[in-house]
PDB file of C-alpha atoms in Angstrom:
ATOM      1  CA  MET S   1      48.306 137.551  25.203  1.00 66.00           C
ATOM      2  CA  THR S   2      46.125 140.412  23.956  1.00 84.00           C
ATOM      3  CA  ASP S   3      47.304 143.402  21.912  1.00 86.00           C
ATOM      4  CA  ILE S   4      46.931 145.564  25.021  1.00 92.00           C
ATOM      5  CA  ASP S   5      49.106 143.175  27.066  1.00 90.00           C
ATOM      6  CA  GLN S   6      51.804 143.173  24.382  1.00 91.00           C
ATOM      7  CA  PHE S   7      51.761 146.971  24.215  1.00 91.00           C
ATOM      8  CA  LEU S   8      52.026 147.354  27.995  1.00 91.00           C
ATOM      9  CA  ASP S   9      54.827 144.781  28.263  1.00 90.00           C
ATOM     10  CA  LYS S  10      56.787 146.619  25.575  1.00 87.00           C
ATOM     11  CA  LEU S  11      56.164 149.952  27.296  1.00 84.00           C
ATOM     12  CA  TRP S  12      57.390 148.574  30.619  1.00 85.00           C
ATOM     13  CA  LEU S  13      60.516 147.038  29.085  1.00 83.00           C
ATOM     14  CA  GLN S  14      61.501 150.052  26.993  1.00 79.00           C
ATOM     15  CA  GLN S  15      60.479 152.967  29.214  1.00 75.00           C
ATOM     16  CA  GLY S  16      60.296 151.542  32.723  1.00 74.00           C
ATOM     17  CA  VAL S  17      56.778 152.897  33.212  1.00 71.00           C
ATOM     18  CA  SER S  18      55.413 152.431  36.747  1.00 76.00           C
ATOM     19  CA  GLN S  19      52.778 149.798  37.539  1.00 82.00           C
ATOM     20  CA  HIS S  20      50.346 152.565  38.509  1.00 82.00           C
ATOM     21  CA  THR S  21      50.690 154.180  35.059  1.00 85.00           C
ATOM     22  CA  LEU S  22      50.429 150.817  33.289  1.00 88.00           C
ATOM     23  CA  ALA S  23      47.198 150.078  35.173  1.00 90.00           C
ATOM     24  CA  ALA S  24      45.789 153.458  34.104  1.00 90.00           C
ATOM     25  CA  TYR S  25      46.690 152.800  30.446  1.00 91.00           C
ATOM     26  CA  ARG S  26      45.132 149.330  30.634  1.00 94.00           C
ATOM     27  CA  SER S  27      41.896 150.730  32.074  1.00 94.00           C
ATOM     28  CA  ASP S  28      41.683 153.465  29.426  1.00 94.00           C
ATOM     29  CA  LEU S  29      42.281 151.071  26.540  1.00 95.00           C
ATOM     30  CA  GLN S  30      39.911 148.384  27.831  1.00 94.00           C
ATOM     31  CA  HIS S  31      37.062 150.868  28.315  1.00 94.00           C
ATOM     32  CA  PHE S  32      37.593 152.233  24.790  1.00 94.00           C
ATOM     33  CA  GLN S  33      37.712 148.679  23.443  1.00 95.00           C
ATOM     34  CA  GLN S  34      34.389 147.837  25.102  1.00 95.00           C
ATOM     35  CA  TRP S  35      32.785 150.985  23.678  1.00 95.00           C
ATOM     36  CA  LEU S  36      34.083 150.149  20.186  1.00 94.00           C
ATOM     37  CA  GLU S  37      32.712 146.617  20.338  1.00 94.00           C
ATOM     38  CA  LYS S  38      29.233 148.071  20.919  1.00 93.00           C
ATOM     39  CA  GLN S  39      29.756 150.162  17.776  1.00 90.00           C
ATOM     40  CA  SER S  40      30.976 147.080  15.844  1.00 92.00           C
ATOM     41  CA  GLY S  41      34.520 148.467  15.806  1.00 92.00           C
ATOM     42  CA  THR S  42      37.904 147.178  16.965  1.00 94.00           C
ATOM     43  CA  LEU S  43      40.592 148.815  19.059  1.00 95.00           C
ATOM     44  CA  ALA S  44      43.444 148.165  16.647  1.00 93.00           C
ATOM     45  CA  GLN S  45      41.562 149.620  13.673  1.00 94.00           C
ATOM     46  CA  ALA S  46      39.771 152.535  15.362  1.00 94.00           C
ATOM     47  CA  SER S  47      39.480 155.692  13.270  1.00 95.00           C
ATOM     48  CA  SER S  48      40.123 159.287  14.266  1.00 93.00           C
ATOM     49  CA  ASP S  49      36.345 159.946  14.104  1.00 93.00           C
ATOM     50  CA  GLU S  50      35.634 157.051  16.483  1.00 94.00           C
ATOM     51  CA  ILE S  51      38.218 158.338  18.955  1.00 94.00           C
ATOM     52  CA  THR S  52      36.738 161.845  18.745  1.00 93.00           C
ATOM     53  CA  SER S  53      33.231 160.467  19.323  1.00 94.00           C
ATOM     54  CA  TYR S  54      34.390 158.442  22.305  1.00 94.00           C
ATOM     55  CA  LEU S  55      36.131 161.435  23.858  1.00 91.00           C
ATOM     56  CA  GLY S  56      32.912 163.407  23.378  1.00 91.00           C
ATOM     57  CA  VAL S  57      30.866 160.714  25.120  1.00 91.00           C
ATOM     58  CA  ARG S  58      33.263 160.603  28.063  1.00 91.00           C
ATOM     59  CA  ARG S  59      33.195 164.395  28.302  1.00 88.00           C
ATOM     60  CA  GLU S  60      29.384 164.427  28.406  1.00 89.00           C
ATOM     61  CA  LEU S  61      29.546 161.827  31.188  1.00 89.00           C
ATOM     62  CA  GLY S  62      31.573 164.298  33.260  1.00 87.00           C
ATOM     63  CA  LEU S  63      35.159 163.267  32.540  1.00 84.00           C
ATOM     64  CA  LYS S  64      37.357 166.161  33.669  1.00 83.00           C
ATOM     65  CA  ALA S  65      39.920 167.836  31.420  1.00 80.00           C
ATOM     66  CA  ARG S  66      42.896 166.274  33.212  1.00 79.00           C
ATOM     67  CA  SER S  67      41.395 162.782  32.896  1.00 84.00           C
ATOM     68  CA  GLN S  68      40.574 163.460  29.227  1.00 86.00           C
ATOM     69  CA  ALA S  69      44.209 164.419  28.655  1.00 85.00           C
ATOM     70  CA  ARG S  70      45.396 161.201  30.286  1.00 87.00           C
ATOM     71  CA  LEU S  71      42.957 159.149  28.194  1.00 91.00           C
ATOM     72  CA  LEU S  72      44.197 160.754  24.995  1.00 91.00           C
ATOM     73  CA  SER S  73      47.782 160.169  26.132  1.00 89.00           C
ATOM     74  CA  SER S  74      46.998 156.456  26.609  1.00 92.00           C
ATOM     75  CA  LEU S  75      45.554 156.248  23.112  1.00 94.00           C
ATOM     76  CA  ARG S  76      48.481 158.134  21.587  1.00 93.00           C
ATOM     77  CA  LYS S  77      50.939 155.740  23.225  1.00 92.00           C
ATOM     78  CA  TYR S  78      49.010 152.714  21.990  1.00 94.00           C
ATOM     79  CA  TYR S  79      48.558 153.829  18.386  1.00 94.00           C
ATOM     80  CA  GLY S  80      52.113 155.106  18.232  1.00 92.00           C
ATOM     81  CA  TYR S  81      53.192 151.604  19.233  1.00 92.00           C
ATOM     82  CA  LEU S  82      51.028 150.035  16.489  1.00 93.00           C
ATOM     83  CA  LEU S  83      52.531 152.432  13.938  1.00 93.00           C
ATOM     84  CA  ARG S  84      56.124 151.674  14.974  1.00 92.00           C
ATOM     85  CA  THR S  85      55.528 147.919  14.903  1.00 92.00           C
ATOM     86  CA  GLN S  86      53.859 148.242  11.448  1.00 93.00           C
ATOM     87  CA  GLN S  87      50.523 146.926  12.731  1.00 93.00           C
ATOM     88  CA  ARG S  88      48.954 150.127  11.394  1.00 93.00           C
ATOM     89  CA  ALA S  89      49.883 152.425   8.528  1.00 94.00           C
ATOM     90  CA  ASP S  90      48.623 155.561  10.290  1.00 94.00           C
ATOM     91  CA  ASP S  91      48.147 157.109  13.736  1.00 94.00           C
ATOM     92  CA  PRO S  92      44.494 158.115  14.260  1.00 95.00           C
ATOM     93  CA  THR S  93      45.451 160.382  17.187  1.00 93.00           C
ATOM     94  CA  ALA S  94      48.014 162.392  15.212  1.00 90.00           C
ATOM     95  CA  HIS S  95      45.770 165.412  14.566  1.00 89.00           C
ATOM     96  CA  LEU S  96      43.735 165.370  17.785  1.00 88.00           C
ATOM     97  CA  ASN S  97      44.228 168.262  20.198  1.00 83.00           C
ATOM     98  CA  SER S  98      44.639 167.705  23.918  1.00 77.00           C
ATOM     99  CA  PRO S  99      42.095 169.480  26.151  1.00 74.00           C
ATOM    100  CA  LYS S 100      43.307 172.744  27.653  1.00 71.00           C
ATOM    101  CA  LEU S 101      44.210 172.126  31.275  1.00 60.00           C
ATOM    102  CA  PRO S 102      43.737 174.715  34.002  1.00 58.00           C
ATOM    103  CA  ALA S 103      46.981 176.017  35.476  1.00 57.00           C
ATOM    104  CA  SER S 104      47.700 173.998  38.610  1.00 59.00           C
ATOM    105  CA  LEU S 105      48.880 175.891  41.656  1.00 55.00           C
ATOM    106  CA  PRO S 106      52.056 174.607  43.291  1.00 56.00           C
ATOM    107  CA  LYS S 107      51.354 173.003  46.644  1.00 65.00           C
ATOM    108  CA  SER S 108      53.182 175.020  49.249  1.00 69.00           C
ATOM    109  CA  ILE S 109      53.813 174.503  52.958  1.00 84.00           C
ATOM    110  CA  SER S 110      52.884 176.970  55.666  1.00 87.00           C
ATOM    111  CA  GLU S 111      55.625 178.873  57.467  1.00 90.00           C
ATOM    112  CA  GLU S 112      54.612 177.133  60.697  1.00 93.00           C
ATOM    113  CA  ASP S 113      55.025 173.689  59.129  1.00 93.00           C
ATOM    114  CA  ILE S 114      58.377 174.689  57.629  1.00 93.00           C
ATOM    115  CA  SER S 115      59.527 175.744  61.092  1.00 94.00           C
ATOM    116  CA  ALA S 116      58.467 172.380  62.551  1.00 95.00           C
ATOM    117  CA  LEU S 117      60.276 170.504  59.763  1.00 95.00           C
ATOM    118  CA  LEU S 118      63.494 172.486  60.207  1.00 96.00           C
ATOM    119  CA  GLN S 119      63.519 171.759  63.931  1.00 96.00           C
ATOM    120  CA  ALA S 120      63.172 167.983  63.458  1.00 96.00           C
ATOM    121  CA  PRO S 121      66.823 166.935  62.852  1.00 97.00           C
ATOM    122  CA  VAL S 122      68.951 166.128  65.920  1.00 95.00           C
ATOM    123  CA  THR S 123      71.962 168.383  65.427  1.00 95.00           C
ATOM    124  CA  ASN S 124      74.332 166.823  67.967  1.00 94.00           C
ATOM    125  CA  GLU S 125      75.072 163.932  65.606  1.00 94.00           C
ATOM    126  CA  PRO S 126      76.790 164.091  62.179  1.00 95.00           C
ATOM    127  CA  LEU S 127      73.848 162.968  60.009  1.00 96.00           C
ATOM    128  CA  GLY S 128      71.368 165.165  61.831  1.00 96.00           C
ATOM    129  CA  LEU S 129      73.615 168.211  61.510  1.00 97.00           C
ATOM    130  CA  ARG S 130      74.091 167.485  57.792  1.00 97.00           C
ATOM    131  CA  ASP S 131      70.346 167.183  57.281  1.00 97.00           C
ATOM    132  CA  LYS S 132      69.688 170.367  59.253  1.00 97.00           C
ATOM    133  CA  ALA S 133      72.142 172.277  57.050  1.00 97.00           C
ATOM    134  CA  MET S 134      70.589 170.833  53.875  1.00 97.00           C
ATOM    135  CA  LEU S 135      67.027 171.660  54.901  1.00 96.00           C
ATOM    136  CA  GLU S 136      67.929 175.185  55.977  1.00 96.00           C
ATOM    137  CA  LEU S 137      69.867 175.785  52.766  1.00 96.00           C
ATOM    138  CA  LEU S 138      67.107 174.359  50.577  1.00 93.00           C
ATOM    139  CA  TYR S 139      64.443 176.563  52.156  1.00 93.00           C
ATOM    140  CA  ALA S 140      66.703 179.641  52.182  1.00 92.00           C
ATOM    141  CA  THR S 141      67.758 179.387  48.537  1.00 92.00           C
ATOM    142  CA  GLY S 142      65.001 177.537  46.668  1.00 89.00           C
ATOM    143  CA  LEU S 143      67.548 175.267  44.985  1.00 91.00           C
ATOM    144  CA  ARG S 144      66.394 172.275  42.993  1.00 88.00           C
ATOM    145  CA  VAL S 145      67.232 169.075  44.858  1.00 90.00           C
ATOM    146  CA  SER S 146      69.590 168.047  42.033  1.00 89.00           C
ATOM    147  CA  GLU S 147      71.435 171.363  42.504  1.00 91.00           C
ATOM    148  CA  LEU S 148      71.606 170.915  46.275  1.00 94.00           C
ATOM    149  CA  VAL S 149      73.105 167.413  46.314  1.00 94.00           C
ATOM    150  CA  ALA S 150      75.642 168.350  43.610  1.00 92.00           C
ATOM    151  CA  LEU S 151      76.765 171.541  45.368  1.00 94.00           C
ATOM    152  CA  LYS S 152      80.546 171.884  45.677  1.00 95.00           C
ATOM    153  CA  LEU S 153      82.768 173.719  48.149  1.00 95.00           C
ATOM    154  CA  SER S 154      84.036 175.923  45.334  1.00 94.00           C
ATOM    155  CA  GLU S 155      80.450 177.078  44.662  1.00 94.00           C
ATOM    156  CA  VAL S 156      79.819 178.475  48.149  1.00 94.00           C
ATOM    157  CA  SER S 157      81.211 181.720  49.551  1.00 93.00           C
ATOM    158  CA  VAL S 158      80.805 181.659  53.317  1.00 91.00           C
ATOM    159  CA  ARG S 159      82.314 185.139  53.592  1.00 91.00           C
ATOM    160  CA  GLN S 160      79.793 186.662  51.170  1.00 92.00           C
ATOM    161  CA  GLY S 161      76.919 184.343  52.130  1.00 93.00           C
ATOM    162  CA  LEU S 162      76.307 183.364  48.498  1.00 93.00           C
ATOM    163  CA  VAL S 163      75.776 180.140  46.580  1.00 91.00           C
ATOM    164  CA  ARG S 164      76.818 179.942  42.930  1.00 91.00           C
ATOM    165  CA  VAL S 165      74.461 177.529  41.206  1.00 85.00           C
ATOM    166  CA  VAL S 166      74.823 175.987  37.767  1.00 79.00           C
ATOM    167  CA  GLY S 167      71.244 175.078  36.878  1.00 74.00           C
ATOM    168  CA  LYS S 168      69.316 173.879  33.847  1.00 71.00           C
ATOM    169  CA  GLY S 169      70.952 174.656  30.516  1.00 67.00           C
ATOM    170  CA  ASP S 170      74.269 175.271  32.353  1.00 72.00           C
ATOM    171  CA  LYS S 171      72.986 178.709  33.369  1.00 77.00           C
ATOM    172  CA  GLU S 172      74.708 180.188  36.382  1.00 83.00           C
ATOM    173  CA  ARG S 173      73.060 182.243  39.126  1.00 88.00           C
ATOM    174  CA  LEU S 174      74.057 183.651  42.496  1.00 88.00           C
ATOM    175  CA  VAL S 175      71.689 183.069  45.414  1.00 90.00           C
ATOM    176  CA  PRO S 176      72.037 184.540  48.939  1.00 91.00           C
ATOM    177  CA  MET S 177      71.653 181.928  51.666  1.00 92.00           C
ATOM    178  CA  GLY S 178      70.711 184.051  54.692  1.00 90.00           C
ATOM    179  CA  GLU S 179      72.163 184.015  58.194  1.00 94.00           C
ATOM    180  CA  GLU S 180      70.365 180.938  59.532  1.00 95.00           C
ATOM    181  CA  ALA S 181      71.303 178.666  56.630  1.00 95.00           C
ATOM    182  CA  LEU S 182      74.857 180.053  56.645  1.00 96.00           C
ATOM    183  CA  HIS S 183      75.199 179.293  60.364  1.00 96.00           C
ATOM    184  CA  TRP S 184      74.138 175.656  59.999  1.00 97.00           C
ATOM    185  CA  LEU S 185      76.221 175.167  56.869  1.00 97.00           C
ATOM    186  CA  GLU S 186      79.300 176.413  58.754  1.00 97.00           C
ATOM    187  CA  GLN S 187      78.490 174.067  61.663  1.00 97.00           C
ATOM    188  CA  TYR S 188      78.199 171.111  59.276  1.00 97.00           C
ATOM    189  CA  LEU S 189      81.427 171.982  57.437  1.00 96.00           C
ATOM    190  CA  ARG S 190      83.303 172.378  60.728  1.00 96.00           C
ATOM    191  CA  TYR S 191      82.033 169.385  62.694  1.00 95.00           C
ATOM    192  CA  SER S 192      80.177 166.785  60.588  1.00 96.00           C
ATOM    193  CA  ARG S 193      81.735 166.784  57.160  1.00 96.00           C
ATOM    194  CA  PRO S 194      85.308 166.008  58.335  1.00 95.00           C
ATOM    195  CA  GLU S 195      83.966 162.943  60.183  1.00 94.00           C
ATOM    196  CA  MET S 196      82.032 161.751  57.141  1.00 94.00           C
ATOM    197  CA  MET S 197      84.837 162.148  54.589  1.00 93.00           C
ATOM    198  CA  LYS S 198      86.343 158.900  53.363  1.00 91.00           C
ATOM    199  CA  ALA S 199      88.355 160.409  50.500  1.00 91.00           C
ATOM    200  CA  SER S 200      89.112 163.850  49.129  1.00 92.00           C
ATOM    201  CA  THR S 201      86.058 165.382  47.437  1.00 94.00           C
ATOM    202  CA  ASP S 202      84.708 168.844  46.628  1.00 94.00           C
ATOM    203  CA  VAL S 203      81.077 167.768  47.124  1.00 95.00           C
ATOM    204  CA  ILE S 204      79.613 169.467  50.196  1.00 97.00           C
ATOM    205  CA  PHE S 205      76.900 167.092  51.384  1.00 97.00           C
ATOM    206  CA  LEU S 206      78.171 163.551  51.910  1.00 96.00           C
ATOM    207  CA  SER S 207      76.451 160.239  52.484  1.00 94.00           C
ATOM    208  CA  GLN S 208      77.420 157.827  55.260  1.00 92.00           C
ATOM    209  CA  ARG S 209      79.855 156.287  52.770  1.00 92.00           C
ATOM    210  CA  GLY S 210      81.506 159.628  52.181  1.00 93.00           C
ATOM    211  CA  GLN S 211      80.063 159.980  48.682  1.00 93.00           C
ATOM    212  CA  GLN S 212      77.700 162.486  47.086  1.00 93.00           C
ATOM    213  CA  MET S 213      74.167 162.022  48.382  1.00 90.00           C
ATOM    214  CA  THR S 214      71.477 160.959  45.936  1.00 90.00           C
ATOM    215  CA  ARG S 215      68.214 162.838  45.450  1.00 89.00           C
ATOM    216  CA  GLN S 216      66.319 159.734  46.559  1.00 89.00           C
ATOM    217  CA  THR S 217      68.235 159.518  49.847  1.00 91.00           C
ATOM    218  CA  PHE S 218      67.513 163.156  50.660  1.00 93.00           C
ATOM    219  CA  TRP S 219      63.844 162.702  49.762  1.00 90.00           C
ATOM    220  CA  HIS S 220      63.616 159.807  52.225  1.00 91.00           C
ATOM    221  CA  ARG S 221      65.309 161.907  54.917  1.00 94.00           C
ATOM    222  CA  ILE S 222      62.777 164.715  54.431  1.00 93.00           C
ATOM    223  CA  ARG S 223      59.939 162.221  54.617  1.00 92.00           C
ATOM    224  CA  ARG S 224      61.320 160.899  57.904  1.00 93.00           C
ATOM    225  CA  TYR S 225      61.559 164.383  59.421  1.00 95.00           C
ATOM    226  CA  ALA S 226      58.082 165.273  58.176  1.00 93.00           C
ATOM    227  CA  LEU S 227      56.673 162.254  60.026  1.00 92.00           C
ATOM    228  CA  GLN S 228      58.616 163.208  63.161  1.00 93.00           C
ATOM    229  CA  ALA S 229      57.142 166.711  62.994  1.00 93.00           C
ATOM    230  CA  GLY S 230      53.604 165.389  62.458  1.00 92.00           C
ATOM    231  CA  LEU S 231      53.452 166.704  58.880  1.00 88.00           C
ATOM    232  CA  PRO S 232      52.127 164.970  55.723  1.00 78.00           C
ATOM    233  CA  GLU S 233      54.427 162.381  54.140  1.00 68.00           C
ATOM    234  CA  SER S 234      53.946 164.150  50.803  1.00 74.00           C
ATOM    235  CA  ILE S 235      56.418 166.883  51.767  1.00 83.00           C
ATOM    236  CA  SER S 236      59.265 166.743  49.274  1.00 84.00           C
ATOM    237  CA  PRO S 237      62.321 168.792  48.246  1.00 85.00           C
ATOM    238  CA  HIS S 238      60.272 170.246  45.389  1.00 83.00           C
ATOM    239  CA  ARG S 239      57.574 171.449  47.776  1.00 85.00           C
ATOM    240  CA  LEU S 240      60.253 173.183  49.849  1.00 86.00           C
ATOM    241  CA  ARG S 241      61.295 175.007  46.672  1.00 86.00           C
ATOM    242  CA  HIS S 242      57.657 176.053  46.194  1.00 84.00           C
ATOM    243  CA  ALA S 243      57.522 177.199  49.823  1.00 86.00           C
ATOM    244  CA  PHE S 244      60.638 179.313  49.298  1.00 86.00           C
ATOM    245  CA  ALA S 245      59.016 181.071  46.328  1.00 84.00           C
ATOM    246  CA  THR S 246      55.568 181.458  47.859  1.00 83.00           C
ATOM    247  CA  HIS S 247      56.816 182.793  51.181  1.00 86.00           C
ATOM    248  CA  LEU S 248      59.064 185.322  49.460  1.00 84.00           C
ATOM    249  CA  LEU S 249      56.124 186.620  47.423  1.00 78.00           C
ATOM    250  CA  ASN S 250      53.911 186.734  50.502  1.00 78.00           C
ATOM    251  CA  HIS S 251      56.500 188.987  52.121  1.00 80.00           C
ATOM    252  CA  GLY S 252      56.686 191.354  49.161  1.00 79.00           C
ATOM    253  CA  ALA S 253      59.383 189.939  46.874  1.00 77.00           C
ATOM    254  CA  ASP S 254      59.573 191.165  43.281  1.00 74.00           C
ATOM    255  CA  LEU S 255      58.595 188.650  40.587  1.00 74.00           C
ATOM    256  CA  ARG S 256      61.681 189.364  38.454  1.00 77.00           C
ATOM    257  CA  ALA S 257      63.956 188.877  41.446  1.00 76.00           C
ATOM    258  CA  LEU S 258      62.183 185.609  42.213  1.00 76.00           C
ATOM    259  CA  GLN S 259      62.709 184.483  38.620  1.00 78.00           C
ATOM    260  CA  MET S 260      66.458 185.044  38.995  1.00 76.00           C
ATOM    261  CA  LEU S 261      66.611 183.254  42.343  1.00 81.00           C
ATOM    262  CA  LEU S 262      64.721 180.213  41.039  1.00 79.00           C
ATOM    263  CA  GLY S 263      66.721 180.078  37.806  1.00 77.00           C
ATOM    264  CA  HIS S 264      63.659 180.188  35.546  1.00 73.00           C
ATOM    265  CA  ALA S 265      64.517 180.958  31.925  1.00 66.00           C
ATOM    266  CA  ASP S 266      61.044 182.369  31.275  1.00 68.00           C
ATOM    267  CA  ILE S 267      59.135 184.770  33.535  1.00 65.00           C
ATOM    268  CA  ALA S 268      55.932 182.901  32.591  1.00 65.00           C
ATOM    269  CA  THR S 269      57.172 179.930  34.633  1.00 63.00           C
ATOM    270  CA  THR S 270      57.544 182.169  37.688  1.00 66.00           C
ATOM    271  CA  GLN S 271      54.162 183.861  37.234  1.00 66.00           C
ATOM    272  CA  ILE S 272      52.329 180.759  38.488  1.00 65.00           C
ATOM    273  CA  TYR S 273      53.389 181.860  41.975  1.00 66.00           C
ATOM    274  CA  THR S 274      51.449 185.111  41.672  1.00 64.00           C
ATOM    275  CA  GLN S 275      48.274 183.004  41.765  1.00 63.00           C
ATOM    276  CA  VAL S 276      49.452 181.452  45.010  1.00 60.00           C
ATOM    277  CA  ALA S 277      50.163 184.892  46.453  1.00 55.00           C
ATOM    278  CA  LYS S 278      46.751 186.226  45.324  1.00 56.00           C
ATOM    279  CA  ALA S 279      45.011 183.261  46.946  1.00 55.00           C
ATOM    280  CA  ARG S 280      46.920 183.949  50.163  1.00 54.00           C
ATOM    281  CA  LEU S 281      46.011 187.670  50.093  1.00 51.00           C
ATOM    282  CA  LYS S 282      42.358 186.809  49.545  1.00 57.00           C
ATOM    283  CA  GLN S 283      42.457 184.432  52.505  1.00 55.00           C
ATOM    284  CA  LEU S 284      44.091 187.071  54.721  1.00 49.00           C
ATOM    285  CA  HIS S 285      41.463 189.635  53.650  1.00 48.00           C
ATOM    286  CA  GLU S 286      38.617 187.277  54.512  1.00 62.00           C
ATOM    287  CA  VAL S 287      40.095 186.537  57.940  1.00 55.00           C
ATOM    288  CA  HIS S 288      41.229 189.983  59.022  1.00 51.00           C
ATOM    289  CA  HIS S 289      39.069 192.551  57.224  1.00 52.00           C
ATOM    290  CA  PRO S 290      35.996 193.617  59.243  1.00 61.00           C
ATOM    291  CA  ARG S 291      33.817 193.141  56.157  1.00 59.00           C
ATOM    292  CA  GLY S 292      35.734 190.217  54.702  1.00 48.00           C
TER     293      GLY S 292
END
């Protein structure tokens, strides 16, 4: 077994890294090893200067910043492992800076596609009505999927149309749910939830076993409805959260208000959506302006 194999086995055992990620690490390390052998060097004993030179060569060959960052991450993992297992006395990547990555725009979903997705559940059966209420509430509030599945009866005011959410860092926020989401939530609470209850619980959205739904189960349900509606399988709860934010901005929402609704601690996290809105405005200008 090679040093790379031992490293990857340890990484898989200790961190549960996916096979896709392990394959990427293996490829990065093997390519660096082959380059070092041509320079009469070895992977285990590579110096910081050799790593810097290799990164420079890959950059000149057209390796993009995101791929450079992943390559450096692979090397950091490997040499960190050698340091921890006392196979090296130093980490040659310790003082290397990661390339600056361009801000990535959240992938949103068009309002038309959202409408098709929301219409997919069959609401005359308990599971379909539950899913309809969850999808409507998720799009209306921008909740994180972990917040949605953990939502309790005591955290919803049907009379006021508000959801009280305890988010990251135990920070609390109040989010309006809108008439459509409120309607379907009331329908679910009145007709489906009593049928699905197996024991007393304050959790709103129940699984077929009468327990709190998992994030994974809801993700699979969304994927199913996306396929039914002829939409990409890549639609996820997180992309619905992005759609909530993007569509609000497109319709004139204030950035500070959006920050509060999303539960972002820092306005800088919310500002990424302004790029989405600007891109949308530019597209609208090109389509509708006579000299666009």
